XYZ file of C-alpha atoms in Angstrom:
485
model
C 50.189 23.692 -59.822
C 49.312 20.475 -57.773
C 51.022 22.304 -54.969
C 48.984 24.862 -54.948
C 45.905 22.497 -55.974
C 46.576 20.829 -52.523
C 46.885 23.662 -50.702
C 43.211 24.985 -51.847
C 42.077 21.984 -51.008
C 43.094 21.997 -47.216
C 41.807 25.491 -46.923
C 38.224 24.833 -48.262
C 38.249 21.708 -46.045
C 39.396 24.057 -42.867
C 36.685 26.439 -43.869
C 34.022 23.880 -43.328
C 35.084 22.513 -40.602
C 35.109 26.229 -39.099
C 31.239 26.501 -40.834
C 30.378 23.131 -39.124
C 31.531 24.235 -35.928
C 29.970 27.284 -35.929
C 26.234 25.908 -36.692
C 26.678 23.649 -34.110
C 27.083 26.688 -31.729
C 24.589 28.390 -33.733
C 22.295 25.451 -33.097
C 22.985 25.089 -28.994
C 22.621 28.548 -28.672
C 18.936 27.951 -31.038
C 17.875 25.691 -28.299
C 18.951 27.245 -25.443
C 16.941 29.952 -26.093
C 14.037 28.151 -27.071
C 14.383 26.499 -23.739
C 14.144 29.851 -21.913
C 11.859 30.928 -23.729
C 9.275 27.917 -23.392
C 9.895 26.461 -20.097
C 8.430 23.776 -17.742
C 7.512 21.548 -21.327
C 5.682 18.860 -20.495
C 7.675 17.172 -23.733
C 11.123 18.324 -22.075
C 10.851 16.354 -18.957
C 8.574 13.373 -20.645
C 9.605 13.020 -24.003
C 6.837 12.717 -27.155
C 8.416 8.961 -27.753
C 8.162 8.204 -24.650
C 4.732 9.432 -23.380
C 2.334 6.697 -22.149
C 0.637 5.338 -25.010
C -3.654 3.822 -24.186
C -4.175 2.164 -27.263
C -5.962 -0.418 -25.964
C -7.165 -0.945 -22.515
C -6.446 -4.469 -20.759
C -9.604 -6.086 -21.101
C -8.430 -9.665 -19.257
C -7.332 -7.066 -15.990
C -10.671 -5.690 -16.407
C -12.286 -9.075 -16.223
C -10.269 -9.321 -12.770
C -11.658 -6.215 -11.390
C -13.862 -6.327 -8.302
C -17.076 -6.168 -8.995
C -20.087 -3.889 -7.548
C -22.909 -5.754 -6.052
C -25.159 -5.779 -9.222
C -22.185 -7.478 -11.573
C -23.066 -4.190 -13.749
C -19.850 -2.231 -12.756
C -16.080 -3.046 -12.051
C -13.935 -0.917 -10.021
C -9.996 -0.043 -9.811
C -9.791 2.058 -6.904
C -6.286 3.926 -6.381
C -5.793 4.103 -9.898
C -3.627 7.227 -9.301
C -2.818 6.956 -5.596
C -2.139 10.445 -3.814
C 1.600 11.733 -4.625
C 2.359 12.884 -0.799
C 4.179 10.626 0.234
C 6.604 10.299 -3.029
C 6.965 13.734 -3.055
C 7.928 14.050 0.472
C 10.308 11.044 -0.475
C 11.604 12.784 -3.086
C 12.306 15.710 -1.879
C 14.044 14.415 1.213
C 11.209 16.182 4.071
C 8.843 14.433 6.632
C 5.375 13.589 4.688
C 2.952 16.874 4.995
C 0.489 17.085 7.837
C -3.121 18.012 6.572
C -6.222 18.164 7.981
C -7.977 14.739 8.818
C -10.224 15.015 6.607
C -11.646 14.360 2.942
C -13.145 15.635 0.120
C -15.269 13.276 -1.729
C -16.575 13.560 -5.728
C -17.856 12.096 -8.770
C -16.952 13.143 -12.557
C -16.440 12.286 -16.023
C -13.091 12.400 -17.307
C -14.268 16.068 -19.101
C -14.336 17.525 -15.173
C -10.917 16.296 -13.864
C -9.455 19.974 -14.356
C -12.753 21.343 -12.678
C -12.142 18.658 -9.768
C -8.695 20.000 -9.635
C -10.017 23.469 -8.777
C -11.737 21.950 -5.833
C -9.304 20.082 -4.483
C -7.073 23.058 -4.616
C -9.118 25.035 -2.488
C -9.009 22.135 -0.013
C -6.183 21.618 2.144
C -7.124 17.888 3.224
C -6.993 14.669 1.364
C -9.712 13.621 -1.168
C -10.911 10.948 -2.945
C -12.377 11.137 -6.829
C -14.644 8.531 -8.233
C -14.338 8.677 -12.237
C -16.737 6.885 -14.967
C -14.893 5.195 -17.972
C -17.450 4.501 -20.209
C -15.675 3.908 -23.597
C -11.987 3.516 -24.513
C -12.106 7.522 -25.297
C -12.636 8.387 -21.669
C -10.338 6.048 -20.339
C -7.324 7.832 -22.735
C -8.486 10.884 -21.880
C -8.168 10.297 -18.006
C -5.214 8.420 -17.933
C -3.514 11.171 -20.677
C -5.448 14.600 -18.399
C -3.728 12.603 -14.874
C -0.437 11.995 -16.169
C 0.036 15.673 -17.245
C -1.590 16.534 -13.656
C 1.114 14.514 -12.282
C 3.980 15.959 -14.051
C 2.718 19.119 -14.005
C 1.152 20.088 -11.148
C 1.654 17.353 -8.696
C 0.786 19.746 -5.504
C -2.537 20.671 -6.629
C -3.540 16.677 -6.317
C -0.944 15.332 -4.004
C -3.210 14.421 -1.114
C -5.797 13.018 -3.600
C -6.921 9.117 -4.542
C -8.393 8.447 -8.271
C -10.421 5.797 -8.311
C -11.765 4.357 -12.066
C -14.805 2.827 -12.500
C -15.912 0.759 -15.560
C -19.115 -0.941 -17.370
C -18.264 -4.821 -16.732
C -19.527 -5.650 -20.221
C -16.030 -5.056 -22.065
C -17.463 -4.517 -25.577
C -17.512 -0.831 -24.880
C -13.426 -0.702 -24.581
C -13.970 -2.557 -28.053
C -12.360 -0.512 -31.119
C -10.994 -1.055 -34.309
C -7.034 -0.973 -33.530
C -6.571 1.709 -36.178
C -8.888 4.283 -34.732
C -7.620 2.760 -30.822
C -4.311 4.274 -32.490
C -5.965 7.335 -33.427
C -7.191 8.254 -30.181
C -4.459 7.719 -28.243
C -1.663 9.359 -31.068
C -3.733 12.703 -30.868
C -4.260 13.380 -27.607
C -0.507 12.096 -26.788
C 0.095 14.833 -29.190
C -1.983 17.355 -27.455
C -0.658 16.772 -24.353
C 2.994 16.436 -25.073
C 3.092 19.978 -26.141
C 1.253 21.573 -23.217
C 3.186 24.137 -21.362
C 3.540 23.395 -17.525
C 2.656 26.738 -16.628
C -0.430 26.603 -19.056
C -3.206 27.632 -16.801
C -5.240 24.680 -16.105
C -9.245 26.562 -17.395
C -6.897 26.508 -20.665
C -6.049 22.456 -20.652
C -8.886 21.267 -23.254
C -7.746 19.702 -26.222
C -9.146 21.896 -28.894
C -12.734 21.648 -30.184
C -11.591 19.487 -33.408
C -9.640 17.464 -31.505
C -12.092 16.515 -28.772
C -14.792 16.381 -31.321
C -12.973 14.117 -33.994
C -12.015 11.455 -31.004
C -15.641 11.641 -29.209
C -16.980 10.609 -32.545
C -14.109 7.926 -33.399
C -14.595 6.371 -29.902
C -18.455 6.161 -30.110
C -18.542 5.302 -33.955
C -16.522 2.288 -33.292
C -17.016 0.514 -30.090
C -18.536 -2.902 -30.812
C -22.467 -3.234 -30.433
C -23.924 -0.819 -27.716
C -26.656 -2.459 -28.130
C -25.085 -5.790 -26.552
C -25.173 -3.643 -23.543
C -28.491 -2.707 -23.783
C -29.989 -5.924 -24.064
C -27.676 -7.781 -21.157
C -28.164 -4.666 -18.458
C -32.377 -4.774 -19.191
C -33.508 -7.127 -16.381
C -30.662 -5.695 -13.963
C -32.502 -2.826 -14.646
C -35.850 -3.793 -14.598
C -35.568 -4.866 -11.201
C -35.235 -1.024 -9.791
C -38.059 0.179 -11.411
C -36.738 2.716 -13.192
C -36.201 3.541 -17.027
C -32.310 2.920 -17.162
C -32.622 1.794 -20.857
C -33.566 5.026 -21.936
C -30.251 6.511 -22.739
C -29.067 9.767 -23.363
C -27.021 10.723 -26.703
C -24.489 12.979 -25.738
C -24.208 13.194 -29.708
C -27.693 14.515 -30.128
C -27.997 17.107 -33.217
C -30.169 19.317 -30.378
C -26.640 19.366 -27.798
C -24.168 21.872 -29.149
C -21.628 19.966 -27.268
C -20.137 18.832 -30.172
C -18.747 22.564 -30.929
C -17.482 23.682 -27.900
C -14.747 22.490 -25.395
C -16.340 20.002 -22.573
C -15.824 22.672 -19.728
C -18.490 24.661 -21.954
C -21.601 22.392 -22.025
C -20.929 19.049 -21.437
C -22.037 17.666 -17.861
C -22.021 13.849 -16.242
C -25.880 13.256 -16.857
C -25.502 14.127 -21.026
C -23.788 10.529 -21.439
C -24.825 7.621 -23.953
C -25.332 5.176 -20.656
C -26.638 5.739 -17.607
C -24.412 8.027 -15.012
C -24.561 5.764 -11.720
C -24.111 8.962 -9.565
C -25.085 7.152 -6.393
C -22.622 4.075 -6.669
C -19.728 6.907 -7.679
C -20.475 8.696 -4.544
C -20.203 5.076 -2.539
C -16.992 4.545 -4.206
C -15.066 7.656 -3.365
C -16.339 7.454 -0.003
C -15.916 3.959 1.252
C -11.900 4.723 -0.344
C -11.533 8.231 1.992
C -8.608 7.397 4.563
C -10.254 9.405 6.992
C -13.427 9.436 8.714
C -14.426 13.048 8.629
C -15.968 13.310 4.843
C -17.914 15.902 2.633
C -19.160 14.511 -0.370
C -19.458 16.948 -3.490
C -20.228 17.554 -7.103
C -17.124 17.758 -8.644
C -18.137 21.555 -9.843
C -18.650 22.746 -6.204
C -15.989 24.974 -4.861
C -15.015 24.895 -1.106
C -14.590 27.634 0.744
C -11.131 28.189 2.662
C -10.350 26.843 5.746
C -13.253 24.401 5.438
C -11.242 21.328 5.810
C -9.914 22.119 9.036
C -12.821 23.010 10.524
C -14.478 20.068 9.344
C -11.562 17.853 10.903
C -12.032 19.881 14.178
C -15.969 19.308 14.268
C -15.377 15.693 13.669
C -12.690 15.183 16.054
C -14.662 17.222 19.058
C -18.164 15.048 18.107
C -19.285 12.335 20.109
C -18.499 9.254 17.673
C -21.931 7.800 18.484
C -23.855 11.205 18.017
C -25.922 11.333 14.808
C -25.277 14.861 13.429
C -24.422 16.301 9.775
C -22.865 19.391 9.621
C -24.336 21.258 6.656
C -22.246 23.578 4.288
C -24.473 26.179 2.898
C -24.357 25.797 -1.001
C -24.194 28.903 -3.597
C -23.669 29.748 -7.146
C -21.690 32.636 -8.306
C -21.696 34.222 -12.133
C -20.041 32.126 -14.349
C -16.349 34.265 -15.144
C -16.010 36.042 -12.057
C -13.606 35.007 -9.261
C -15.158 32.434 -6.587
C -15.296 34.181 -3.017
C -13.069 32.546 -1.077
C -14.544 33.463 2.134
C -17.844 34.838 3.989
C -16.770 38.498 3.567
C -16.450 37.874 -0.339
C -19.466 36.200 -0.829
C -21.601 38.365 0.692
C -20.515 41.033 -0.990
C -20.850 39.116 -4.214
C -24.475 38.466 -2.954
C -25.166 42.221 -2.659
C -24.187 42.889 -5.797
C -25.994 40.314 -7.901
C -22.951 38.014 -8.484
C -24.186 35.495 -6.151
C -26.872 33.778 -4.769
C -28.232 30.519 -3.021
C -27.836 27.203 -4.853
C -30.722 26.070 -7.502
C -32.385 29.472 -7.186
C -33.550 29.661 -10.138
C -34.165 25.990 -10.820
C -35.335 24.594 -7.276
C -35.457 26.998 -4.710
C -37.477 25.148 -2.260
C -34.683 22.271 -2.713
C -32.158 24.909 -0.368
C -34.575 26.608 1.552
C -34.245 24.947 4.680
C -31.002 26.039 4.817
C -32.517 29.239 5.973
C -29.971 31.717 3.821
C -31.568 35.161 5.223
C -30.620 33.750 8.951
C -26.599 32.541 7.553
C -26.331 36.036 5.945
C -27.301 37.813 9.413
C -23.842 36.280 11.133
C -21.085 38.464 10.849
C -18.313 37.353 8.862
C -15.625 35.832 11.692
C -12.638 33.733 11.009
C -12.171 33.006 14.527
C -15.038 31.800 15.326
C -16.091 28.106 16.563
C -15.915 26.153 13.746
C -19.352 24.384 15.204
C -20.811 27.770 15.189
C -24.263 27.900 13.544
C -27.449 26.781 14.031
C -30.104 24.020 13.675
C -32.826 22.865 11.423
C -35.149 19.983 10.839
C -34.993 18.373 7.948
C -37.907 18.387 5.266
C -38.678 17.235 2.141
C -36.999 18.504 -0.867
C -34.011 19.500 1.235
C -31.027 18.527 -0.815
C -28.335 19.528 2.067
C -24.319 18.655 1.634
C -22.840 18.333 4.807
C -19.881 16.881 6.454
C -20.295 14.135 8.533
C -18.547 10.212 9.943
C -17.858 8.162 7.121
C -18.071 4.971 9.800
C -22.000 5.426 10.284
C -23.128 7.697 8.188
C -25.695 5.360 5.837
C -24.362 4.884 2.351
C -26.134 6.118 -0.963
C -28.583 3.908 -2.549
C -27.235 3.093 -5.418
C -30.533 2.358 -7.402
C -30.195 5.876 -8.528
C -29.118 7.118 -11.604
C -28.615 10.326 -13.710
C -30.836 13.033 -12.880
C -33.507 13.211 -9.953
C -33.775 12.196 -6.505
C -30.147 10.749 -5.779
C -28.667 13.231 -2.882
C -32.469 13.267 -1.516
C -32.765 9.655 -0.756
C -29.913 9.943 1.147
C -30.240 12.876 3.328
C -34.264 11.327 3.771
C -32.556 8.695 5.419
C -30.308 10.711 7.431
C -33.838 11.978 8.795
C -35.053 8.669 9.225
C -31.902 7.540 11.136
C -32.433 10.338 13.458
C -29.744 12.674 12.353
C -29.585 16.319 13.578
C -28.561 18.760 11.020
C -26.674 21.820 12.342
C -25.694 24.937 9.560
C -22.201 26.026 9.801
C -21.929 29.771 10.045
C -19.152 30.549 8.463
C -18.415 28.276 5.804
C -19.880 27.188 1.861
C -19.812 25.846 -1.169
C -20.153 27.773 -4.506
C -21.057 26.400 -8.468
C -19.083 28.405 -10.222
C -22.274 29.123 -12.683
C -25.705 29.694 -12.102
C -27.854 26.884 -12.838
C -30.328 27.032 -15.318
C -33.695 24.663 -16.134
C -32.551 22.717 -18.849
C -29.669 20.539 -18.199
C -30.218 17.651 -21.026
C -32.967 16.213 -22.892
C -34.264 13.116 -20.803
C -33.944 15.739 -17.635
C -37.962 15.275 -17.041
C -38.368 11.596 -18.431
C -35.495 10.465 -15.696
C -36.425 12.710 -12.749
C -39.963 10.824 -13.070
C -38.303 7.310 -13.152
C -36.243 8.288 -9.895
C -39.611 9.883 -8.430
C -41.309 6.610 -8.936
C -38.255 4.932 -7.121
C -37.988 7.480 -4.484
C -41.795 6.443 -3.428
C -40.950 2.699 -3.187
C -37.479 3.873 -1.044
C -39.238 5.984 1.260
C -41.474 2.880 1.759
C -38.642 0.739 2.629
C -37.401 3.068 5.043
C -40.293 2.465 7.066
C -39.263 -1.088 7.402
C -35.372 -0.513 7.633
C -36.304 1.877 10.947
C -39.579 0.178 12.597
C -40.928 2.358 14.776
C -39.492 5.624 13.905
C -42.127 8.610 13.688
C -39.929 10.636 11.298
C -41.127 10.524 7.847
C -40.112 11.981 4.712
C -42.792 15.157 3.546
């Protein structure tokens, strides 16, 4: 009976062992398939435990940070250098050639992914200016670049990210619990992202984005700190900086839908310093052929090259700005690519010249009826085109020499009069301004009246400041019989 007992006993324990053996194929084979079936994870090749973690941001590095000229702003340029040269490293090749020359923009960290698209339709470098205003935005640049970095390196290899934030550190102030928060959810957003996920889909969801807006605003330390210490820096430009904008206001149905829907730079609780932005990503450009964009503007092909070429043929002392015809195209339809595409959009309603609807008289010098009249011709001279004299409210974006091209006053902030003061000047300065023929820009979107509540109050403030610059231009350039009407 023991015998037998014994032998029962070894069987049972063979058994299990056989069991044990099989799950653990069972299992491999469980994963395996789950691994062809989900692949490229963002999680597989960073693990969750191991993702970057922006609890808190570094407030005494912060304090080191150069400063802008007004003490109100502190800058990290480079942040997230361009990846060409690693990658080329990396993968054991010579470092790409591109064309020599850049693509400049502003954002919020809620327009990285539309930046992206830009920058993917342009085959030179670039150079991205971004506005940290709270702890939120700083987590949810760092978390939206590392996944760009992992995920799609190519689409941002040739590009520089530059971060730019408020000097006053009480707004990276938070409670360490909700610090936690905001990092913990979107590190679990992100972690679970698919690398083939296209990139109109990488939003964290609407409760997500919602839930950590609120946390972040709810608990930084006394805006009103701000307030107070920015009011004579203000003061001094004659405009109404003070007046901020709530991007929390009960009227902005932000708040339900992702930020690619409705949010935009200008609909932000401080002041968006557009101008100084603009200066940043420009003065960091490597090369000296520049265009300087919105970061919603989409380039047409080819356009880098040609603006390389232009540069690179132009007298380095001639004055000139080579303008890029801007459109806007219906929101959900493909962006032409090309002349041939966008005129056909154009014929069939899906396009049409920038502002419009909103300010047509701001484009109209562009002269859109003579551009349409040139035949569509990818061969032709990239400085083919024509020109026309600047006049007041032309709003042109043009490529031009970043070594003496005058810089953007950077009095200017959120909405009204910014890009104007700056191509007034180009006027001034005696700059010719020569259409390209073949090339654009296109806002995916067409624009409509109403962009944010304090739209009218701010465009008066930078109206009032715009009089006063136009004055000063008179002494900058004595004797110069340009003007700016």
């Amino acid at each position: 009976t023991q015998t037998h007992a014994q032998t029962r006993a070894r069987e049972v324990a063979m058994v299990a062992v056989r069991l044990r053996k099989d799950l653990v194929l069972i299992l491999a084979w469980f994963l395996l398939a789950l691994e062809l079936m989900v692949p490229n994870m963002y999680a597989k090749n960073m693990p969750h435990s191991h993702l970057p973690r922006y609890d808190l941001l570094d407030t005494a590095a912060l304090l080191e940070l150069p400063r802008d000229a007004s003490g109100e702003y502190a800058i990290q340029t480079f942040k997230y250098p361009a990846l060409y040269k690693k990658l080329a490293e990396m993968e054991g090749r010579q470092q790409p050639t591109a064309p020599d020359a850049t693509l400049a923009t502003h954002l919020t960290p809620d327009h990285l992914l539309e930046a992206v698209e830009a920058f993917s339709r342009w085959d030179g470098y670039g150079s991205a200016a971004i506005f940290i205003a709270n702890l939120f935005e700083y987590a949810l640049a760092c978390h939206t670049l590392d996944f760009l970095v992992q995920c799609f390196p190519d689409k941002i290899a040739r590009v520089d990210f530059h971060f730019v934030f408020l000097s006053n550190i009480t707004h990276y102030h938070t409670h360490p619990e909700h610090a936690k928060s905001i990092s913990t959810n979107l590190v679990n957003y992100f972690a679970f992202l698919s690398c083939g996920t296209p990139l109109d889909s990488v939003h964290p969801p609407r409760d997500v984005w919602r839930g950590l807006r609120a946390s972040s605003n709810q608990h930084t330390d006394s805006i009103d700190t701000h307030k107070s210490l920015t009011a004579d820096t203000d003061a001094n430009t004659n405009t109404n900086h003070n007046e901020h904008i709530d991007r929390r206001s009960s009227e902005d149905s932000s708040q339900e839908a992702l930020p690619s829907d409705t949010t935009n730079n200008y609909a932000h609780t401080l002041p968006y310093p557009n101008n100084f932005l603009r200066n940043v990503a420009l003065e960091a450009a490597h090369t000296d052929a520049i265009l300087v964009i919105d970061a919603d503007m989409l380039p047409s092909t080819s356009l880098a090259a040609h603006a390389a070429a232009l540069i690179a043929r132009t007298d380095p002392e001639e004055k000139v700005a080579f303008v890029v015809p801007a459109f806007e195209g219906r929101l959900g339809l493909p962006a032409p690519a090309n002349k041939e595409e966008l005129l056909r959009a154009m014929e069939s309603n899906n396009a049409q010249p920038f502002y419009f609807d909103v300010c047509a008289k701001c484009q109209n010098t562009t002269n859109f009826l003579r551009w349409a009249s040139i035949a569509p011709d990818t061969a032709a001279d990239p400085d083919s085109g024509y020109d026309v004299m600047w006049r007041d409210p032309w709003e042109p974006l043009y490529i031009a020499r970043k070594s003496n091209m005058p810089r953007y006053d950077e009095r200017f902030k959120q909405y009204g009069f910014n890009r104007i003061s700056q191509a007034c000047e180009l006027h001034i300065a005696g700059y010719r301004f020569h259409v390209l023929a073949q090339h654009f820009l296109i806002h995916p979107g067409f624009k409509v009246s109403s962009f944010h509540p304090s739209k009218e109050r701010e465009q008066y403030a930078n109206k009032m400041l715009f009089r006063a610059f136009k004055q000063e231009l008179k002494e900058k350039y004595p004797g110069v019989r340009r003007r700016c009407y």
